[in-house]
Amino acid sequence: MPQGRNALDSDWDNERLTVGRGFLRDMEGLWAEILKLAAVVEDALTQSIQGLCDGRAELANELKRRKRAVDRWEVQIERECVRVLARHQPVASDLRRVAAILKINGDLERLCDLARHIAKRVKKLAADPRAFPIPQTLENLALEALSQIHASLDALTQSNVSRAQAVITADQRIDHNYRAVQKQLKAEIVRNPERIDTWLRLVNTARNLERIADHAAKIAESVIYLKDGEILRHRPADPSRDASLVSLPPAASGPS
């Protein structure tokens, strides 16, 4: 995910309504921090999903350490947002930017939680010598969820509404594939009940992957809100939306 000055910076220069260089400086600092946090979380998710696909249980401890750092970072960004609100009392599009950063900040923290959960389950799955490789459908779901994250954070960095919309549209495909994976894993429980702990851990992992894709879509919604002021949350899906918007290519409660 590229970092640095991007399309949003020029928007602030042209549309900023809250007068004051101090506000612009504070907002640029907040934006830089949220992009750096996004890059760290993206890397954690990549490692976690690669560990799942490759059966690398040793990544769990590293992700545990990274999770603590992300938790502290998330709190720091939230406090800075509150300070900006209290100090500058932004209005209109300026207020929208602070609100969007707060929302994205929370989504990133939750994504790091999910990366950690998956890594912990990989470590426990390693107790079953037949757990790896994981079912191909689950691996495909994992790679699709990771692709959604990459696309969503690219849309955030570039402030790209069309790319964000593609992520939101693609989430319907992820939901469909998740249901298919759950059906397959439940059938495996019936066929091989002696391995129920492994199947239930894979069921929970699939649920985590679906939630990762959900948070990718929520970040994409925040990009649209940031640019257009449009709130998409809870809006029913539009069945007439052109499937060509989906630009992302398809990727080749029990024990925790």
PDB file of C-alpha atoms in Angstrom:
ATOM      1  CA  MET A   1       0.000   0.000   0.000  1.00  0.00           C
ATOM      2  CA  PRO A   2       1.678   3.269  -1.100  1.00  0.00           C
ATOM      3  CA  GLN A   3       2.045   6.003   1.446  1.00  0.00           C
ATOM      4  CA  GLY A   4       2.659   9.719   1.274  1.00  0.00           C
ATOM      5  CA  ARG A   5       0.786  12.661  -0.118  1.00  0.00           C
ATOM      6  CA  ASN A   6      -2.275  11.577  -2.102  1.00  0.00           C
ATOM      7  CA  ALA A   7      -5.514  12.742  -3.687  1.00  0.00           C
ATOM      8  CA  LEU A   8      -7.054  13.585  -0.325  1.00  0.00           C
ATOM      9  CA  ASP A   9      -4.391  16.213   0.367  1.00  0.00           C
ATOM     10  CA  SER A  10      -5.460  18.295  -2.614  1.00  0.00           C
ATOM     11  CA  ASP A  11      -9.089  17.999  -1.479  1.00  0.00           C
ATOM     12  CA  TRP A  12      -8.139  19.497   1.867  1.00  0.00           C
ATOM     13  CA  ASP A  13      -6.392  22.387   0.098  1.00  0.00           C
ATOM     14  CA  ASN A  14      -9.431  23.120  -2.111  1.00  0.00           C
ATOM     15  CA  GLU A  15     -12.409  22.257   0.128  1.00  0.00           C
ATOM     16  CA  ARG A  16     -11.284  22.964   3.664  1.00  0.00           C
ATOM     17  CA  LEU A  17     -13.918  24.913   5.570  1.00  0.00           C
ATOM     18  CA  THR A  18     -12.378  25.102   9.022  1.00  0.00           C
ATOM     19  CA  VAL A  19     -10.021  28.067   8.805  1.00  0.00           C
ATOM     20  CA  GLY A  20      -6.557  27.676  10.265  1.00  0.00           C
ATOM     21  CA  ARG A  21      -3.216  26.267   9.295  1.00  0.00           C
ATOM     22  CA  GLY A  22      -3.102  24.458  12.614  1.00  0.00           C
ATOM     23  CA  PHE A  23      -6.133  22.380  11.685  1.00  0.00           C
ATOM     24  CA  LEU A  24      -4.684  21.482   8.298  1.00  0.00           C
ATOM     25  CA  ARG A  25      -1.404  20.462   9.927  1.00  0.00           C
ATOM     26  CA  ASP A  26      -3.189  18.342  12.535  1.00  0.00           C
ATOM     27  CA  MET A  27      -5.331  16.645   9.897  1.00  0.00           C
ATOM     28  CA  GLU A  28      -2.344  15.867   7.712  1.00  0.00           C
ATOM     29  CA  GLY A  29      -0.667  14.325  10.741  1.00  0.00           C
ATOM     30  CA  LEU A  30      -3.764  12.224  11.502  1.00  0.00           C
ATOM     31  CA  TRP A  31      -3.999  11.078   7.904  1.00  0.00           C
ATOM     32  CA  ALA A  32      -0.334  10.070   7.870  1.00  0.00           C
ATOM     33  CA  GLU A  33      -0.806   8.061  11.072  1.00  0.00           C
ATOM     34  CA  ILE A  34      -3.896   6.228   9.814  1.00  0.00           C
ATOM     35  CA  LEU A  35      -2.076   5.279   6.596  1.00  0.00           C
ATOM     36  CA  LYS A  36       0.916   3.974   8.554  1.00  0.00           C
ATOM     37  CA  LEU A  37      -1.373   1.968  10.826  1.00  0.00           C
ATOM     38  CA  ALA A  38      -3.179   0.602   7.762  1.00  0.00           C
ATOM     39  CA  ALA A  39       0.130  -0.590   6.299  1.00  0.00           C
ATOM     40  CA  VAL A  40       1.038  -2.396   9.539  1.00  0.00           C
ATOM     41  CA  VAL A  41      -2.382  -4.056   9.782  1.00  0.00           C
ATOM     42  CA  GLU A  42      -2.274  -5.049   6.120  1.00  0.00           C
ATOM     43  CA  ASP A  43       1.075  -6.739   6.695  1.00  0.00           C
ATOM     44  CA  ALA A  44      -0.264  -8.544   9.782  1.00  0.00           C
ATOM     45  CA  LEU A  45      -3.220  -9.873   7.806  1.00  0.00           C
ATOM     46  CA  THR A  46      -0.949 -10.983   4.976  1.00  0.00           C
ATOM     47  CA  GLN A  47       1.261 -12.893   7.406  1.00  0.00           C
ATOM     48  CA  SER A  48      -1.702 -14.436   9.194  1.00  0.00           C
ATOM     49  CA  ILE A  49      -3.382 -15.663   6.020  1.00  0.00           C
ATOM     50  CA  GLN A  50      -0.113 -16.917   4.566  1.00  0.00           C
ATOM     51  CA  GLY A  51       0.436 -18.798   7.820  1.00  0.00           C
ATOM     52  CA  LEU A  52      -3.024 -20.346   7.478  1.00  0.00           C
ATOM     53  CA  CYS A  53      -2.458 -21.410   3.877  1.00  0.00           C
ATOM     54  CA  ASP A  54       1.075 -22.720   4.533  1.00  0.00           C
ATOM     55  CA  GLY A  55       0.516 -24.181   8.015  1.00  0.00           C
ATOM     56  CA  ARG A  56       3.069 -21.874   9.681  1.00  0.00           C
ATOM     57  CA  ALA A  57       2.150 -21.982  13.364  1.00  0.00           C
ATOM     58  CA  GLU A  58       5.238 -20.008  14.458  1.00  0.00           C
ATOM     59  CA  LEU A  59       3.697 -16.718  13.297  1.00  0.00           C
ATOM     60  CA  ALA A  60       1.255 -16.635  16.229  1.00  0.00           C
ATOM     61  CA  ASN A  61       3.746 -15.216  18.752  1.00  0.00           C
ATOM     62  CA  GLU A  62       4.951 -12.509  16.377  1.00  0.00           C
ATOM     63  CA  LEU A  63       1.389 -11.394  15.653  1.00  0.00           C
ATOM     64  CA  LYS A  64       0.645 -11.323  19.381  1.00  0.00           C
ATOM     65  CA  ARG A  65       3.435  -8.759  19.882  1.00  0.00           C
ATOM     66  CA  ARG A  66       2.253  -6.743  16.895  1.00  0.00           C
ATOM     67  CA  LYS A  67      -1.313  -6.725  18.219  1.00  0.00           C
ATOM     68  CA  ARG A  68      -0.222  -5.006  21.430  1.00  0.00           C
ATOM     69  CA  ALA A  69       1.510  -2.267  19.434  1.00  0.00           C
ATOM     70  CA  VAL A  70      -1.537  -1.774  17.210  1.00  0.00           C
ATOM     71  CA  ASP A  71      -3.800  -1.462  20.264  1.00  0.00           C
ATOM     72  CA  ARG A  72      -1.638   1.352  21.632  1.00  0.00           C
ATOM     73  CA  TRP A  73      -1.496   3.034  18.233  1.00  0.00           C
ATOM     74  CA  GLU A  74      -5.270   2.872  17.807  1.00  0.00           C
ATOM     75  CA  VAL A  75      -5.814   4.558  21.187  1.00  0.00           C
ATOM     76  CA  GLN A  76      -3.275   7.252  20.324  1.00  0.00           C
ATOM     77  CA  ILE A  77      -5.042   8.079  17.052  1.00  0.00           C
ATOM     78  CA  GLU A  78      -8.423   8.192  18.777  1.00  0.00           C
ATOM     79  CA  ARG A  79      -7.100  10.589  21.401  1.00  0.00           C
ATOM     80  CA  GLU A  80      -5.631  12.802  18.692  1.00  0.00           C
ATOM     81  CA  CYS A  81      -8.993  12.867  16.894  1.00  0.00           C
ATOM     82  CA  VAL A  82     -10.707  13.945  20.108  1.00  0.00           C
ATOM     83  CA  ARG A  83      -8.065  16.647  20.609  1.00  0.00           C
ATOM     84  CA  VAL A  84      -8.612  17.944  17.067  1.00  0.00           C
ATOM     85  CA  LEU A  85     -12.381  18.049  17.604  1.00  0.00           C
ATOM     86  CA  ALA A  86     -12.036  19.925  20.892  1.00  0.00           C
ATOM     87  CA  ARG A  87      -9.386  22.353  19.666  1.00  0.00           C
ATOM     88  CA  HIS A  88     -10.663  23.220  16.178  1.00  0.00           C
ATOM     89  CA  GLN A  89     -14.399  22.373  16.344  1.00  0.00           C
ATOM     90  CA  PRO A  90     -14.504  21.474  12.632  1.00  0.00           C
ATOM     91  CA  VAL A  91     -17.696  21.670  10.595  1.00  0.00           C
ATOM     92  CA  ALA A  92     -19.053  20.271   7.328  1.00  0.00           C
ATOM     93  CA  SER A  93     -16.472  18.344   5.268  1.00  0.00           C
ATOM     94  CA  ASP A  94     -13.747  18.953   7.877  1.00  0.00           C
ATOM     95  CA  LEU A  95     -15.854  17.266  10.549  1.00  0.00           C
ATOM     96  CA  ARG A  96     -16.594  14.447   8.130  1.00  0.00           C
ATOM     97  CA  ARG A  97     -12.878  13.791   7.709  1.00  0.00           C
ATOM     98  CA  VAL A  98     -12.308  13.436  11.448  1.00  0.00           C
ATOM     99  CA  ALA A  99     -15.344  11.160  11.782  1.00  0.00           C
ATOM    100  CA  ALA A 100     -14.117   8.967   8.913  1.00  0.00           C
ATOM    101  CA  ILE A 101     -10.650   8.640  10.442  1.00  0.00           C
ATOM    102  CA  LEU A 102     -12.190   7.579  13.773  1.00  0.00           C
ATOM    103  CA  LYS A 103     -14.279   4.914  12.025  1.00  0.00           C
ATOM    104  CA  ILE A 104     -11.385   3.589   9.932  1.00  0.00           C
ATOM    105  CA  ASN A 105      -9.174   3.537  13.023  1.00  0.00           C
ATOM    106  CA  GLY A 106     -11.614   1.203  14.761  1.00  0.00           C
ATOM    107  CA  ASP A 107     -11.892  -1.057  11.706  1.00  0.00           C
ATOM    108  CA  LEU A 108      -8.111  -1.383  11.497  1.00  0.00           C
ATOM    109  CA  GLU A 109      -7.844  -2.347  15.164  1.00  0.00           C
ATOM    110  CA  ARG A 110     -10.514  -5.011  14.694  1.00  0.00           C
ATOM    111  CA  LEU A 111      -8.748  -6.347  11.596  1.00  0.00           C
ATOM    112  CA  CYS A 112      -5.580  -6.826  13.614  1.00  0.00           C
ATOM    113  CA  ASP A 113      -7.651  -8.717  16.197  1.00  0.00           C
ATOM    114  CA  LEU A 114      -8.884 -11.044  13.464  1.00  0.00           C
ATOM    115  CA  ALA A 115      -5.356 -11.594  12.146  1.00  0.00           C
ATOM    116  CA  ARG A 116      -4.313 -12.603  15.650  1.00  0.00           C
ATOM    117  CA  HIS A 117      -7.300 -14.945  16.060  1.00  0.00           C
ATOM    118  CA  ILE A 118      -6.467 -16.758  12.826  1.00  0.00           C
ATOM    119  CA  ALA A 119      -2.807 -17.120  13.814  1.00  0.00           C
ATOM    120  CA  LYS A 120      -3.819 -18.609  17.186  1.00  0.00           C
ATOM    121  CA  ARG A 121      -6.058 -21.160  15.477  1.00  0.00           C
ATOM    122  CA  VAL A 122      -3.289 -22.116  13.063  1.00  0.00           C
ATOM    123  CA  LYS A 123      -1.120 -22.885  16.084  1.00  0.00           C
ATOM    124  CA  LYS A 124      -3.832 -25.140  17.549  1.00  0.00           C
ATOM    125  CA  LEU A 125      -4.580 -26.762  14.189  1.00  0.00           C
ATOM    126  CA  ALA A 126      -0.962 -27.885  14.028  1.00  0.00           C
ATOM    127  CA  ALA A 127      -1.827 -30.511  16.670  1.00  0.00           C
ATOM    128  CA  ASP A 128      -3.706 -32.394  13.942  1.00  0.00           C
ATOM    129  CA  PRO A 129      -1.175 -33.790  11.437  1.00  0.00           C
ATOM    130  CA  ARG A 130      -3.942 -33.895   8.803  1.00  0.00           C
ATOM    131  CA  ALA A 131      -5.061 -30.284   9.272  1.00  0.00           C
ATOM    132  CA  PHE A 132      -2.764 -28.947   6.545  1.00  0.00           C
ATOM    133  CA  PRO A 133      -3.164 -28.240   3.786  1.00  0.00           C
ATOM    134  CA  ILE A 134      -6.517 -26.683   4.598  1.00  0.00           C
ATOM    135  CA  PRO A 135      -9.459 -27.326   2.235  1.00  0.00           C
ATOM    136  CA  GLN A 136      -9.004 -25.555  -1.081  1.00  0.00           C
ATOM    137  CA  THR A 137     -12.316 -23.706  -0.751  1.00  0.00           C
ATOM    138  CA  LEU A 138     -11.179 -22.254   2.584  1.00  0.00           C
ATOM    139  CA  GLU A 139      -7.841 -21.212   1.104  1.00  0.00           C
ATOM    140  CA  ASN A 140      -9.682 -19.511  -1.770  1.00  0.00           C
ATOM    141  CA  LEU A 141     -11.858 -17.649   0.742  1.00  0.00           C
ATOM    142  CA  ALA A 142      -8.749 -16.550   2.647  1.00  0.00           C
ATOM    143  CA  LEU A 143      -7.087 -15.210  -0.487  1.00  0.00           C
ATOM    144  CA  GLU A 144     -10.268 -13.431  -1.563  1.00  0.00           C
ATOM    145  CA  ALA A 145     -10.581 -11.761   1.835  1.00  0.00           C
ATOM    146  CA  LEU A 146      -6.949 -10.647   1.640  1.00  0.00           C
ATOM    147  CA  SER A 147      -7.532  -9.292  -1.866  1.00  0.00           C
ATOM    148  CA  GLN A 148     -10.447  -7.267  -0.503  1.00  0.00           C
ATOM    149  CA  ILE A 149      -8.170  -5.790   2.160  1.00  0.00           C
ATOM    150  CA  HIS A 150      -5.526  -4.818  -0.401  1.00  0.00           C
ATOM    151  CA  ALA A 151      -8.134  -3.177  -2.645  1.00  0.00           C
ATOM    152  CA  SER A 152      -9.887  -1.393   0.220  1.00  0.00           C
ATOM    153  CA  LEU A 153      -6.668   0.086   1.603  1.00  0.00           C
ATOM    154  CA  ASP A 154      -5.581   1.095  -1.893  1.00  0.00           C
ATOM    155  CA  ALA A 155      -8.916   2.912  -2.261  1.00  0.00           C
ATOM    156  CA  LEU A 156      -8.266   4.611   1.078  1.00  0.00           C
ATOM    157  CA  THR A 157      -4.749   5.694   0.140  1.00  0.00           C
ATOM    158  CA  GLN A 158      -5.828   6.977  -3.271  1.00  0.00           C
ATOM    159  CA  SER A 159      -9.190   8.335  -2.069  1.00  0.00           C
ATOM    160  CA  ASN A 160     -10.661   6.396  -4.988  1.00  0.00           C
ATOM    161  CA  VAL A 161     -14.458   6.126  -4.865  1.00  0.00           C
ATOM    162  CA  SER A 162     -14.818   3.752  -7.832  1.00  0.00           C
ATOM    163  CA  ARG A 163     -12.317   1.328  -6.323  1.00  0.00           C
ATOM    164  CA  ALA A 164     -14.108   1.552  -2.984  1.00  0.00           C
ATOM    165  CA  GLN A 165     -17.414   0.786  -4.680  1.00  0.00           C
ATOM    166  CA  ALA A 166     -15.875  -2.278  -6.340  1.00  0.00           C
ATOM    167  CA  VAL A 167     -14.856  -3.576  -2.906  1.00  0.00           C
ATOM    168  CA  ILE A 168     -18.395  -3.120  -1.580  1.00  0.00           C
ATOM    169  CA  THR A 169     -19.887  -4.926  -4.575  1.00  0.00           C
ATOM    170  CA  ALA A 170     -17.394  -7.803  -4.321  1.00  0.00           C
ATOM    171  CA  ASP A 171     -18.403  -8.376  -0.691  1.00  0.00           C
ATOM    172  CA  GLN A 172     -21.552 -10.130  -1.914  1.00  0.00           C
ATOM    173  CA  ARG A 173     -19.398 -12.747  -3.638  1.00  0.00           C
ATOM    174  CA  ILE A 174     -17.380 -13.236  -0.451  1.00  0.00           C
ATOM    175  CA  ASP A 175     -20.578 -13.824   1.529  1.00  0.00           C
ATOM    176  CA  HIS A 176     -21.723 -16.436  -0.997  1.00  0.00           C
ATOM    177  CA  ASN A 177     -18.384 -18.262  -0.882  1.00  0.00           C
ATOM    178  CA  TYR A 178     -18.336 -18.135   2.914  1.00  0.00           C
ATOM    179  CA  ARG A 179     -21.705 -19.888   3.088  1.00  0.00           C
ATOM    180  CA  ALA A 180     -20.421 -22.578   0.711  1.00  0.00           C
ATOM    181  CA  VAL A 181     -17.314 -23.136   2.874  1.00  0.00           C
ATOM    182  CA  GLN A 182     -19.426 -23.409   6.026  1.00  0.00           C
ATOM    183  CA  LYS A 183     -21.675 -25.975   4.361  1.00  0.00           C
ATOM    184  CA  GLN A 184     -18.653 -28.032   3.296  1.00  0.00           C
ATOM    185  CA  LEU A 185     -17.040 -27.947   6.751  1.00  0.00           C
ATOM    186  CA  LYS A 186     -20.278 -28.961   8.488  1.00  0.00           C
ATOM    187  CA  ALA A 187     -20.549 -31.901   6.115  1.00  0.00           C
ATOM    188  CA  GLU A 188     -17.006 -32.907   7.102  1.00  0.00           C
ATOM    189  CA  ILE A 189     -18.062 -32.945  10.754  1.00  0.00           C
ATOM    190  CA  VAL A 190     -20.721 -35.505   9.891  1.00  0.00           C
ATOM    191  CA  ARG A 191     -18.323 -37.624   7.811  1.00  0.00           C
ATOM    192  CA  ASN A 192     -15.355 -37.437  10.212  1.00  0.00           C
ATOM    193  CA  PRO A 193     -16.686 -36.706  13.718  1.00  0.00           C
ATOM    194  CA  GLU A 194     -13.448 -37.934  15.301  1.00  0.00           C
ATOM    195  CA  ARG A 195     -11.779 -34.744  13.970  1.00  0.00           C
ATOM    196  CA  ILE A 196     -14.488 -32.413  15.205  1.00  0.00           C
ATOM    197  CA  ASP A 197     -12.019 -30.071  16.965  1.00  0.00           C
ATOM    198  CA  THR A 198     -10.184 -29.468  13.687  1.00  0.00           C
ATOM    199  CA  TRP A 199     -13.394 -28.887  11.719  1.00  0.00           C
ATOM    200  CA  LEU A 200     -14.780 -26.470  14.304  1.00  0.00           C
ATOM    201  CA  ARG A 201     -11.548 -24.494  14.318  1.00  0.00           C
ATOM    202  CA  LEU A 202     -11.752 -24.253  10.535  1.00  0.00           C
ATOM    203  CA  VAL A 203     -15.401 -23.167  10.802  1.00  0.00           C
ATOM    204  CA  ASN A 204     -14.379 -20.363  13.171  1.00  0.00           C
ATOM    205  CA  THR A 205     -11.484 -19.431  10.895  1.00  0.00           C
ATOM    206  CA  ALA A 206     -13.878 -19.129   7.954  1.00  0.00           C
ATOM    207  CA  ARG A 207     -16.062 -16.846  10.066  1.00  0.00           C
ATOM    208  CA  ASN A 208     -13.030 -14.673  10.833  1.00  0.00           C
ATOM    209  CA  LEU A 209     -12.202 -14.466   7.116  1.00  0.00           C
ATOM    210  CA  GLU A 210     -15.732 -13.352   6.304  1.00  0.00           C
ATOM    211  CA  ARG A 211     -15.464 -10.668   8.986  1.00  0.00           C
ATOM    212  CA  ILE A 212     -12.166  -9.496   7.511  1.00  0.00           C
ATOM    213  CA  ALA A 213     -13.924  -8.987   4.179  1.00  0.00           C
ATOM    214  CA  ASP A 214     -16.749  -7.172   6.001  1.00  0.00           C
ATOM    215  CA  HIS A 215     -14.282  -4.720   7.548  1.00  0.00           C
ATOM    216  CA  ALA A 216     -12.695  -4.183   4.135  1.00  0.00           C
ATOM    217  CA  ALA A 217     -16.132  -3.195   2.856  1.00  0.00           C
ATOM    218  CA  LYS A 218     -16.665  -0.899   5.860  1.00  0.00           C
ATOM    219  CA  ILE A 219     -13.392   0.896   5.141  1.00  0.00           C
ATOM    220  CA  ALA A 220     -14.517   1.252   1.528  1.00  0.00           C
ATOM    221  CA  GLU A 221     -17.796   2.763   2.766  1.00  0.00           C
ATOM    222  CA  SER A 222     -15.776   5.238   4.832  1.00  0.00           C
ATOM    223  CA  VAL A 223     -13.825   6.237   1.708  1.00  0.00           C
ATOM    224  CA  ILE A 224     -17.105   7.057  -0.052  1.00  0.00           C
ATOM    225  CA  TYR A 225     -18.367   8.928   3.007  1.00  0.00           C
ATOM    226  CA  LEU A 226     -15.099  10.848   3.184  1.00  0.00           C
ATOM    227  CA  LYS A 227     -15.310  11.926  -0.452  1.00  0.00           C
ATOM    228  CA  ASP A 228     -19.044  12.283  -1.080  1.00  0.00           C
ATOM    229  CA  GLY A 229     -20.624  12.554   2.374  1.00  0.00           C
ATOM    230  CA  GLU A 230     -22.820   9.545   1.552  1.00  0.00           C
ATOM    231  CA  ILE A 231     -23.551   7.031   4.330  1.00  0.00           C
ATOM    232  CA  LEU A 232     -23.904   3.538   2.829  1.00  0.00           C
ATOM    233  CA  ARG A 233     -24.136   1.565   6.067  1.00  0.00           C
ATOM    234  CA  HIS A 234     -27.298  -0.619   6.338  1.00  0.00           C
ATOM    235  CA  ARG A 235     -28.343   0.293   2.795  1.00  0.00           C
ATOM    236  CA  PRO A 236     -29.845  -2.733   0.984  1.00  0.00           C
ATOM    237  CA  ALA A 237     -27.814  -4.069  -1.924  1.00  0.00           C
ATOM    238  CA  ASP A 238     -28.780  -2.803  -5.372  1.00  0.00           C
ATOM    239  CA  PRO A 239     -29.462  -5.880  -7.552  1.00  0.00           C
ATOM    240  CA  SER A 240     -29.239  -3.789 -10.693  1.00  0.00           C
ATOM    241  CA  ARG A 241     -25.638  -2.770 -10.028  1.00  0.00           C
ATOM    242  CA  ASP A 242     -23.376  -3.708 -12.932  1.00  0.00           C
ATOM    243  CA  ALA A 243     -21.286  -6.762 -12.071  1.00  0.00           C
ATOM    244  CA  SER A 244     -18.419  -5.195 -14.014  1.00  0.00           C
ATOM    245  CA  LEU A 245     -17.759  -3.018 -10.969  1.00  0.00           C
ATOM    246  CA  VAL A 246     -16.203  -6.046  -9.323  1.00  0.00           C
ATOM    247  CA  SER A 247     -12.648  -5.578 -10.478  1.00  0.00           C
ATOM    248  CA  LEU A 248     -11.095  -7.998  -8.000  1.00  0.00           C
ATOM    249  CA  PRO A 249     -10.148 -11.327  -9.602  1.00  0.00           C
ATOM    250  CA  PRO A 250     -11.244 -14.544  -7.848  1.00  0.00           C
ATOM    251  CA  ALA A 251      -8.392 -16.032  -5.825  1.00  0.00           C
ATOM    252  CA  ALA A 252      -6.889 -19.401  -6.705  1.00  0.00           C
ATOM    253  CA  SER A 253     -18.680 -22.362  18.365  1.00  0.00           C
ATOM    254  CA  GLY A 254     -16.280 -24.869  19.485  1.00  0.00           C
ATOM    255  CA  PRO A 255     -12.593 -24.919  20.140  1.00  0.00           C
ATOM    256  CA  SER A 256     -10.869 -21.599  19.444  1.00  0.00           C
TER     257      SER A 256
END
